Every structure is written in structure tokens, then in C-alpha cells.
């Protein structure tokens, strides 16, 4: 903000003021003086003239003057010497001229009719009229006039002089005053400079005082302001520090809260995953066993009992699946699949599934589907099937007589999508209006008695609704008590592309959750026998028995392992065509085992099919299986049909070429020093030696030998301690020895050995005494290999 | 960095590690004093001047944490101490942080070791 353009400096303003004041004063004074002097001068003249006139009258008898021309002329002389005389006129009593004289020679003006004694002013002259008294009588007039031009000239002269003097005085005054003003204004300039400095950040400025009260005040105020600024700066900076602290604290609090929330979410997922696994595994055992039992020779009453067990088991499984599904959905952990499938076929299958149960109840199951051959859409077939199954199952369950109808209407909503209206109508007991609001909520059937009469968890519709909503659709119910119910699902699904129709409809895709397999016809099982060798890795004994029985019935040879490590060992020794790998196993889980297997296969074109057996089926599990290198997966509990179809894909009736036999020959001495990076069975990762060599370019081999020798010595010592600790049951000693062994073994590339040490160390630290002997055993055998190889390396390098 | 070599005190009871330390830190840049247990290490530390101390945590006698604590009492919290260990649990980490020490995990990347130590010795440069 500046007025620089229009503002004038204080200096010039003051100068102007001064100038104006001075000029006015001087002009005023001059005028007065000139006027006064002129007036005084004039007065003087007038008085003089009177004096002269008086003198004349005193000196000469006036009569003579009046009558005597010559005498009159003589007196002119005295008059003539009068300064400024302009004219003299002598008039006789009657007004006629007696004498006239004019300086310039102008003829005089006659006497006025009524002559007045005295003087008369006019611009150019003053006219005096004096009577000439003769013996007491007026004998004539004497008129004298004096010119004022001279006076004027004089005045003018004064004026000029005065003007000159005035100019001089003004100049002097200006000079003097400018000096003074400058001194006065200087503190202001200084103040301005200070302010600029302060605005640039220098707060240590103080303005000097001044003699001038106002400027002093200004300086004082300025100083106060600067002080305040400094104080405020200081306050701000400390406050800023505080603020940062507070922000930091809040961020930390938020971060902690976020981490807690994430931990909570993770805990939930883990819980679901564990529950899934824990629950499904024994269910697999139960159902599998009952299936096997039913295939044996049973007395009728025994068959009845077993069938009852199977039915209860399936029922229980249904309930468990519902609960797990619901938990998953509520925790937001359920993801919809995207795949192409034939909607028409899906609905047809559902009809097939329920035909029997409907017939048994004496109900007619009507289906009204659009006439097109097939209706390809993209979506989650499994979940859609779940919805339809739920609705149909409910309809049949709650209907004693009459019919159940399934109807699909399709319209194209645009180029890409199909608008679907799926209706399930029944003539059952109906749903009272009050209950209709709640049936889609969990744990609410129409009333508690319904559960008791009709069974069910009350979750089915809740799951349905959530699934439908996840697909972006709506589900509604229309019903009145005693008049049945109509459930309407409205969905939009994108059009799908044609997929080859599946051979066996039930296992067209590997299901993520147990498909509720109702009373499937057992005769389906009479399939073609398969040939081959299967390795089943599964930690649950009963599941293992079931699997073995199932596979042997298919004509396959079965090998078993109860953990991932065992599986790998077996695979190293034996030829196997396919592996069924349980994902959760102790020691080494299915994922890691498969990863290790794929590691081994690197570089060769062997690829052993691995089918994952998993109870988890949570989002991301499928990815996990694939990224571990698994080819397929089966969700527990799985049925024989499912197992068969998966195996049939990978095991053609003819036996494959030996896909197994990923046995690695023990690393011969010649291989040392080569590129071996985890060369399968080799206990040593030779790249570690390269790293050591890199440290000492000059004497790499020597260094390697030194390091290995030092390692072997130290390791013998630690192993001794380990054995001692194992004997004494001293966990701490074992942990320490294992730790020491672990650290140094990585240095020489004995990675697997190091892992064994790590496992043992952790077991000892956690106090898991049971696992220690097994770990120790493993460690010992690994050590033999390591020791042997290292000695071989030393020998080879020594040459 | 020219001129004086860095003086390092290294304590590790694993003989393979000793050899590898020597090899990895060979040359004019570093001068090493090696001890194979905590008590000796502390004694050396008291007698001689060092620029950085590297301690294996799991050692017989005095373990790395105890030596570090002693160093902290002697020389304060600005002296660079590196704790080498295979353990990674959070409780352990808190101890390391409380002692203002750097942490190096096992297995050590030997070829990068000089770089890492340089970074600790001259913070701010990398």
C-alpha cells in the first residue's frame, strides 16, 4: 500500500507552506508599509501646501495679489518652488482669472460656481482653494493643485525595492527552513528504514528518541510494536513446537488405533479360517466314513442307523456351512466369484436336486424357464446356486400340499447386461405380515416355533439377502398366512460367453465350500477305474483312512504322509503321479511343501500335479494355493465324486510317465564350486561360498576353507552341547546351542540345516518339549549331510 | 575418507564369523580388534579408543546387551554400538531401541558390511 505517486514529500509540503505564509506575510506588511508611507507623504504635502498658502497670505496683502498681476506673478515664484506643484490659479472675486500657471501648460479649469475652501482629492492631483481675504472680505480665490504622479512614482519605487528585499528574504528563509525541516524529518526517515528492516525479519531494531514530542512518541510506539512482534514470534514458535508434539501424539494414537483395528480384523479372519478348518476336518471324517460304511455289507437295521448318521451329518454340515458363510459375510470376508456359466443349466440342476424331495412330499415342482437353449451370464455360480437352493428348499420345507414353482424372466437391460427376475412360489403355510419384515434378518424365523417344527438355523434367508445384495440385486417376499409365499429376486448380470458344458454337472468347478449334496445316487460311483500312484499328505488320521479307502476303490495305489516334510521325503524317494496335499499340517504345511517341491523341479520339465485339500476357502486362499504352485484344489469336506472328477482330469486311464522321481542324486564332489543354488538335495547352498570368495579376491578359496574348518569345529562343539542338553532335558542349553549353530550355518550356506536349528531353537524356547526329539533327529540327519558335503568341499579346494 | 582408519571392536564367539569379519573388513579403512566373549570385549573397550563397537548378542559370559549397557554407562548414548543377532521379536527390539543401538540381523550380508558400518560411523552421508 503506497501513495508514492500522489503523495508529496513532507519537505516540499512544508516548504510550500512556508513559502505561502512568508509571501502572504511579506505582501501584507509591504502593502501596509507602502500605503502608510504614501499616506504620510501625502499628508505631508498637503500640510506643506497649506503652510505655503498661509505664508503667502501672511506675507503679502492678498488684495495686491488679487488685483496686481505683477505682484501675483512675483508670488508664483515662491509657489513654483513648491514641490509637486501642478498649477496655480488666481481668481478674482467674480471668478475671472487673474493669473494661471500650469506645470505642463494645460489651461486651467474655471472656478466652480460654489467654491469650497479647502482641498479636494482626485487621482492625479489635489486641489487647494484658499480665499484671498481683503480687509475682511473675500477678494478673490487662490487655487493651487499638486500632482500626485510623483508620489506614485515614489511609492512604486518603494514597492520595487521592497519586492527585491522580499525575494532575498524569501530565499534566505527557504534555505534556513529547509535545513531545519530536514533535521526534523530525518528521524521519520530513519523510522521508515527501521520498519523495512523489521518487515524483513530483523527484530533487534530500536528507534532513537527525538526532541520532537510527536516523533518521540512515534519512535516509542514503534519500539513497543517491535517488542510485541518479537514476543509473538517467540510465542508462536514455542506453540508450534507444542503443536507438532500434539500432532505427533495424535498421529501416533491414530496409528495405534488403526493397528489395533487391523489386528482385530486380522484376528477375526484368522478365527474364521481356523474355525473353518477345525470344523470341516472332522466333518469330512464323519461323512466320509459313513459313505464308506454304507458301501459295505450292512444288515438292514444297521443300514438304517448309518443312513440316519449320514443324514444328521449332512444336516449338521449344512448348519455349519450356513454359520461360517454368515460369519464370513458379516466380517466382509466373502468375495464373489466371476465366471461364465449357464443360468438355465444351473436352474435345471437345482430342479433336479429337489425333484425327489418334492415328490416324496407329494408336491409338484414346476419350472418355468425361458425357451433359449442356454443363457450365459457372468457371476458367481456357486452363490447363485446357494440362493436358489435355499429358496427352493424353504419352499418345499414349508409346504404340505400343493406345488412349488420356480420361474425365470429375462429381459435385456442393455447391450451388456441381462435383467433377471427369479421367482419361487409355494402354496405353503405362508408368512404373517409382521414376520415378513424380519425373515431376512439372522436368527429370526417367523417365530420360535417354526424352528422347532421345521428345523433350520434361520440363517438361510439372511445369507440369501446378503448374497443378493452383494450381487447388486434385491429380494422381496409376498405372502399371507395360509396362502403360500412368493420370493422374488431381481438381478442384473452381465452377459457371459459360452463355456463348454461340463462333463459331470456337480463338479464342473471346484467348489469353494461344500456343496450341499443331497441324497446323491450312490450308483454314480461306479466309474471307470483310474490307474496311478497317489501321495496323500494329511495330518488327520481318520481323514487319511477315508482318503485311502476312497482312492483304493478307484483303483489307485496310495502312499501316505502325515506332514509336509514327510511328503517331500517320500517324493524324493518314490515315483508318484499326483499329490493330494492338505494345506494345514504341522512341521511343514502344504503350501511350503509344494513350494519346496516346485523349487526342486526348477530347471527340469517335471511337474507333479498337486491338489490342495483345504478347509479354509476364504478369500485369498485360492490365490495362495496357486502361488504356492498347486494346480487344483478340493474343499473339505469333499465327496467321492468330486475327488474322482479332479483325479480323472489329471490321471488319464493310462498311467503317465513317471512324473515323480524328483530324487536328486547326492551332490557329487565334482559339483562343488558350481552354480548350485539350492540344488535340490544338496545340503549346502554353494552361492554362500561365492559370497565369501567375493570378500577376499586374492585368496578366496583359502578363506572358504578357513571358514568351513572353523565352522566344523565350532559346530561339533555346539552339537555336543545340544546332545548334552537333550540328555539332561535342559531346554535353555538346547536353545542356546541351536541358536549358535543356526547363526554360523547360514554363513557356510547350510541353509536347510540352519532352518532345522531354527525350528529346534524355537521349540526349545517355547517349551514345546514334544517336538524336540523329532527336531533333533532331523537335525542330526541333516548334519550328517552337511558335514559330509563341507568336508568334500574342503578336500576339493585343497587340491 | 582419507587418513586415519576407523577403529572397530568386534565381539562374537562364532569362529566362522570372526574369519568373515576379518575378511569383509580387510584393508586400510578399518582396524579391527576381535574378542570372543563379552568380558574381554569390555576390557578392551576400557583400555583402547574405538570408533564403533559391534556385538553379537548371544555370547557366553556377558552377552551383547550387557556389554552395550556397560558401554552406555561409560560413554553415553551417542557412541555407535551395533548389536548383531538372529532374533527379531518385538520385545527384543524394544531392548535394542532402549539402548540406542543399531541392529544388524543374521545372517550378515558380508559384502555389504563395510557400507553399513560406514553409514553408522558417518551419519548423514550414505
mmCIF file of N, CA, C and O in Angstrom, chain A residues 692 695-696 703 706-707 710-711 714 717 736 739 742-744 746-748 761 765, chain B residues 13-17 19-20 23-24 58-60 85-87 106-108 110-111:
data_model
loop_
_atom_site.group_PDB
_atom_site.id
_atom_site.type_symbol
_atom_site.label_atom_id
_atom_site.label_comp_id
_atom_site.label_asym_id
_atom_site.label_seq_id
_atom_site.Cartn_x
_atom_site.Cartn_y
_atom_site.Cartn_z
ATOM 1 N N UNK A 692 31.638 -65.526 0.059
ATOM 2 C CA UNK A 692 32.849 -65.459 0.881
ATOM 3 C C UNK A 692 34.039 -65.128 -0.015
ATOM 4 O O UNK A 692 34.879 -64.287 0.323
ATOM 5 N N UNK A 695 34.731 -61.610 -0.791
ATOM 6 C CA UNK A 695 35.325 -60.742 0.228
ATOM 7 C C UNK A 695 36.832 -60.660 0.094
ATOM 8 O O UNK A 695 37.461 -59.696 0.507
ATOM 9 N N UNK A 696 37.438 -61.725 -0.429
ATOM 10 C CA UNK A 696 38.892 -61.746 -0.493
ATOM 11 C C UNK A 696 39.303 -62.189 -1.880
ATOM 12 O O UNK A 696 39.579 -63.364 -2.112
ATOM 13 N N UNK A 703 40.165 -68.631 2.066
ATOM 14 C CA UNK A 703 39.229 -68.106 3.046
ATOM 15 C C UNK A 703 38.065 -69.073 3.241
ATOM 16 O O UNK A 703 37.643 -69.349 4.373
ATOM 17 N N UNK A 706 39.124 -71.887 5.307
ATOM 18 C CA UNK A 706 39.259 -71.472 6.708
ATOM 19 C C UNK A 706 37.895 -71.393 7.389
ATOM 20 O O UNK A 706 37.706 -71.886 8.510
ATOM 21 N N UNK A 707 36.974 -70.749 6.667
ATOM 22 C CA UNK A 707 35.655 -70.552 7.271
ATOM 23 C C UNK A 707 34.986 -71.897 7.540
ATOM 24 O O UNK A 707 34.433 -72.133 8.613
ATOM 25 N N UNK A 710 36.616 -73.641 10.445
ATOM 26 C CA UNK A 710 36.216 -73.036 11.719
ATOM 27 C C UNK A 710 34.792 -73.445 12.067
ATOM 28 O O UNK A 710 34.480 -73.770 13.220
ATOM 29 N N UNK A 711 33.950 -73.464 11.052
ATOM 30 C CA UNK A 711 32.560 -73.825 11.276
ATOM 31 C C UNK A 711 32.446 -75.254 11.793
ATOM 32 O O UNK A 711 31.735 -75.533 12.757
ATOM 33 N N UNK A 714 33.494 -75.464 15.386
ATOM 34 C CA UNK A 714 32.547 -74.861 16.320
ATOM 35 C C UNK A 714 31.263 -75.664 16.369
ATOM 36 O O UNK A 714 30.664 -75.860 17.434
ATOM 37 N N UNK A 717 31.318 -78.681 18.509
ATOM 38 C CA UNK A 717 31.216 -78.298 19.916
ATOM 39 C C UNK A 717 29.758 -78.029 20.293
ATOM 40 O O UNK A 717 29.242 -78.531 21.286
ATOM 41 N N UNK A 736 20.233 -72.399 23.271
ATOM 42 C CA UNK A 736 21.446 -71.638 23.002
ATOM 43 C C UNK A 736 22.306 -72.315 21.955
ATOM 44 O O UNK A 736 22.799 -71.673 21.032
ATOM 45 N N UNK A 739 20.797 -72.015 18.625
ATOM 46 C CA UNK A 739 20.933 -70.660 18.099
ATOM 47 C C UNK A 739 22.315 -70.427 17.517
ATOM 48 O O UNK A 739 22.463 -69.872 16.427
ATOM 49 N N UNK A 742 22.691 -72.255 14.367
ATOM 50 C CA UNK A 742 21.910 -71.614 13.310
ATOM 51 C C UNK A 742 22.688 -70.471 12.684
ATOM 52 O O UNK A 742 22.828 -70.374 11.465
ATOM 53 N N UNK A 743 23.199 -69.579 13.546
ATOM 54 C CA UNK A 743 23.864 -68.391 13.032
ATOM 55 C C UNK A 743 24.996 -68.757 12.108
ATOM 56 O O UNK A 743 25.105 -68.259 11.006
ATOM 57 N N UNK A 744 25.854 -69.666 12.586
ATOM 58 C CA UNK A 744 27.038 -69.921 11.771
ATOM 59 C C UNK A 744 26.724 -70.754 10.545
ATOM 60 O O UNK A 744 27.413 -70.635 9.535
ATOM 61 N N UNK A 746 24.311 -70.492 8.443
ATOM 62 C CA UNK A 746 23.941 -69.682 7.283
ATOM 63 C C UNK A 746 25.180 -69.109 6.612
ATOM 64 O O UNK A 746 25.181 -68.849 5.409
ATOM 65 N N UNK A 747 26.200 -68.891 7.403
ATOM 66 C CA UNK A 747 27.412 -68.330 6.818
ATOM 67 C C UNK A 747 28.063 -69.270 5.819
ATOM 68 O O UNK A 747 28.756 -68.839 4.908
ATOM 69 N N UNK A 748 27.873 -70.577 6.025
ATOM 70 C CA UNK A 748 28.510 -71.508 5.091
ATOM 71 C C UNK A 748 27.495 -72.108 4.131
ATOM 72 O O UNK A 748 27.764 -73.110 3.488
ATOM 73 N N UNK A 761 15.438 -74.452 17.942
ATOM 74 C CA UNK A 761 15.616 -73.346 18.891
ATOM 75 C C UNK A 761 14.262 -72.816 19.341
ATOM 76 O O UNK A 761 14.031 -72.591 20.532
ATOM 77 N N UNK A 765 12.752 -72.843 23.012
ATOM 78 C CA UNK A 765 12.394 -71.589 23.670
ATOM 79 C C UNK A 765 10.938 -71.578 24.095
ATOM 80 O O UNK A 765 10.596 -71.080 25.158
ATOM 81 N N UNK B 13 31.369 -64.890 19.415
ATOM 82 C CA UNK B 13 32.017 -66.127 19.839
ATOM 83 C C UNK B 13 32.068 -67.164 18.724
ATOM 84 O O UNK B 13 32.647 -68.234 18.895
ATOM 85 N N UNK B 14 31.468 -66.845 17.591
ATOM 86 C CA UNK B 14 31.447 -67.792 16.481
ATOM 87 C C UNK B 14 32.715 -67.633 15.639
ATOM 88 O O UNK B 14 32.927 -66.570 15.057
ATOM 89 N N UNK B 15 33.537 -68.681 15.581
ATOM 90 C CA UNK B 15 34.811 -68.537 14.854
ATOM 91 C C UNK B 15 34.637 -68.283 13.359
ATOM 92 O O UNK B 15 35.431 -67.583 12.749
ATOM 93 N N UNK B 16 33.559 -68.831 12.767
ATOM 94 C CA UNK B 16 33.347 -68.529 11.340
ATOM 95 C C UNK B 16 33.106 -67.049 11.171
ATOM 96 O O UNK B 16 33.628 -66.403 10.244
ATOM 97 N N UNK B 17 32.333 -66.483 12.091
ATOM 98 C CA UNK B 17 32.048 -65.061 11.978
ATOM 99 C C UNK B 17 33.324 -64.255 12.104
ATOM 100 O O UNK B 17 33.535 -63.288 11.362
ATOM 101 N N UNK B 19 36.361 -65.029 11.263
ATOM 102 C CA UNK B 19 37.090 -65.057 9.997
ATOM 103 C C UNK B 19 36.440 -64.144 8.964
ATOM 104 O O UNK B 19 37.112 -63.397 8.252
ATOM 105 N N UNK B 20 35.137 -64.233 8.926
ATOM 106 C CA UNK B 20 34.438 -63.469 7.898
ATOM 107 C C UNK B 20 34.489 -61.980 8.177
ATOM 108 O O UNK B 20 34.577 -61.175 7.243
ATOM 109 N N UNK B 23 37.781 -60.837 6.966
ATOM 110 C CA UNK B 23 37.837 -60.777 5.506
ATOM 111 C C UNK B 23 36.997 -59.639 4.960
ATOM 112 O O UNK B 23 37.425 -58.900 4.072
ATOM 113 N N UNK B 24 35.832 -59.470 5.501
ATOM 114 C CA UNK B 24 34.932 -58.452 4.955
ATOM 115 C C UNK B 24 35.451 -57.054 5.208
ATOM 116 O O UNK B 24 35.249 -56.135 4.409
ATOM 117 N N UNK B 58 24.225 -63.040 21.452
ATOM 118 C CA UNK B 58 24.336 -64.292 22.205
ATOM 119 C C UNK B 58 25.796 -64.700 22.364
ATOM 120 O O UNK B 58 26.409 -65.244 21.465
ATOM 121 N N UNK B 59 26.340 -64.375 23.503
ATOM 122 C CA UNK B 59 27.733 -64.753 23.787
ATOM 123 C C UNK B 59 27.788 -65.331 25.184
ATOM 124 O O UNK B 59 26.981 -64.941 26.042
ATOM 125 N N UNK B 60 28.731 -66.209 25.413
ATOM 126 C CA UNK B 60 28.840 -66.719 26.792
ATOM 127 C C UNK B 60 29.349 -65.628 27.722
ATOM 128 O O UNK B 60 29.916 -64.639 27.286
ATOM 129 N N UNK B 85 22.288 -60.018 15.787
ATOM 130 C CA UNK B 85 21.550 -61.143 16.354
ATOM 131 C C UNK B 85 20.606 -61.734 15.328
ATOM 132 O O UNK B 85 20.242 -61.094 14.350
ATOM 133 N N UNK B 86 20.210 -62.982 15.581
ATOM 134 C CA UNK B 86 19.227 -63.578 14.708
ATOM 135 C C UNK B 86 17.820 -63.373 15.219
ATOM 136 O O UNK B 86 16.854 -63.645 14.536
ATOM 137 N N UNK B 87 17.696 -62.867 16.419
ATOM 138 C CA UNK B 87 16.354 -62.714 16.998
ATOM 139 C C UNK B 87 15.681 -61.462 16.468
ATOM 140 O O UNK B 87 16.335 -60.452 16.264
ATOM 141 N N UNK B 106 21.021 -61.464 11.551
ATOM 142 C CA UNK B 106 21.780 -62.572 10.969
ATOM 143 C C UNK B 106 20.879 -63.320 10.007
ATOM 144 O O UNK B 106 19.680 -63.442 10.253
ATOM 145 N N UNK B 107 21.382 -63.904 8.934
ATOM 146 C CA UNK B 107 22.799 -63.896 8.580
ATOM 147 C C UNK B 107 23.259 -62.567 8.019
ATOM 148 O O UNK B 107 22.512 -61.893 7.315
ATOM 149 N N UNK B 108 24.485 -62.219 8.329
ATOM 150 C CA UNK B 108 25.024 -60.933 7.919
ATOM 151 C C UNK B 108 25.362 -60.976 6.441
ATOM 152 O O UNK B 108 25.896 -61.967 5.940
ATOM 153 N N UNK B 110 27.852 -60.092 4.241
ATOM 154 C CA UNK B 110 29.254 -59.714 4.449
ATOM 155 C C UNK B 110 29.737 -58.682 3.445
ATOM 156 O O UNK B 110 30.497 -57.762 3.804
ATOM 157 N N UNK B 111 29.300 -58.834 2.189
ATOM 158 C CA UNK B 111 29.844 -57.883 1.216
ATOM 159 C C UNK B 111 29.342 -56.474 1.445
ATOM 160 O O UNK B 111 29.995 -55.504 1.105
#
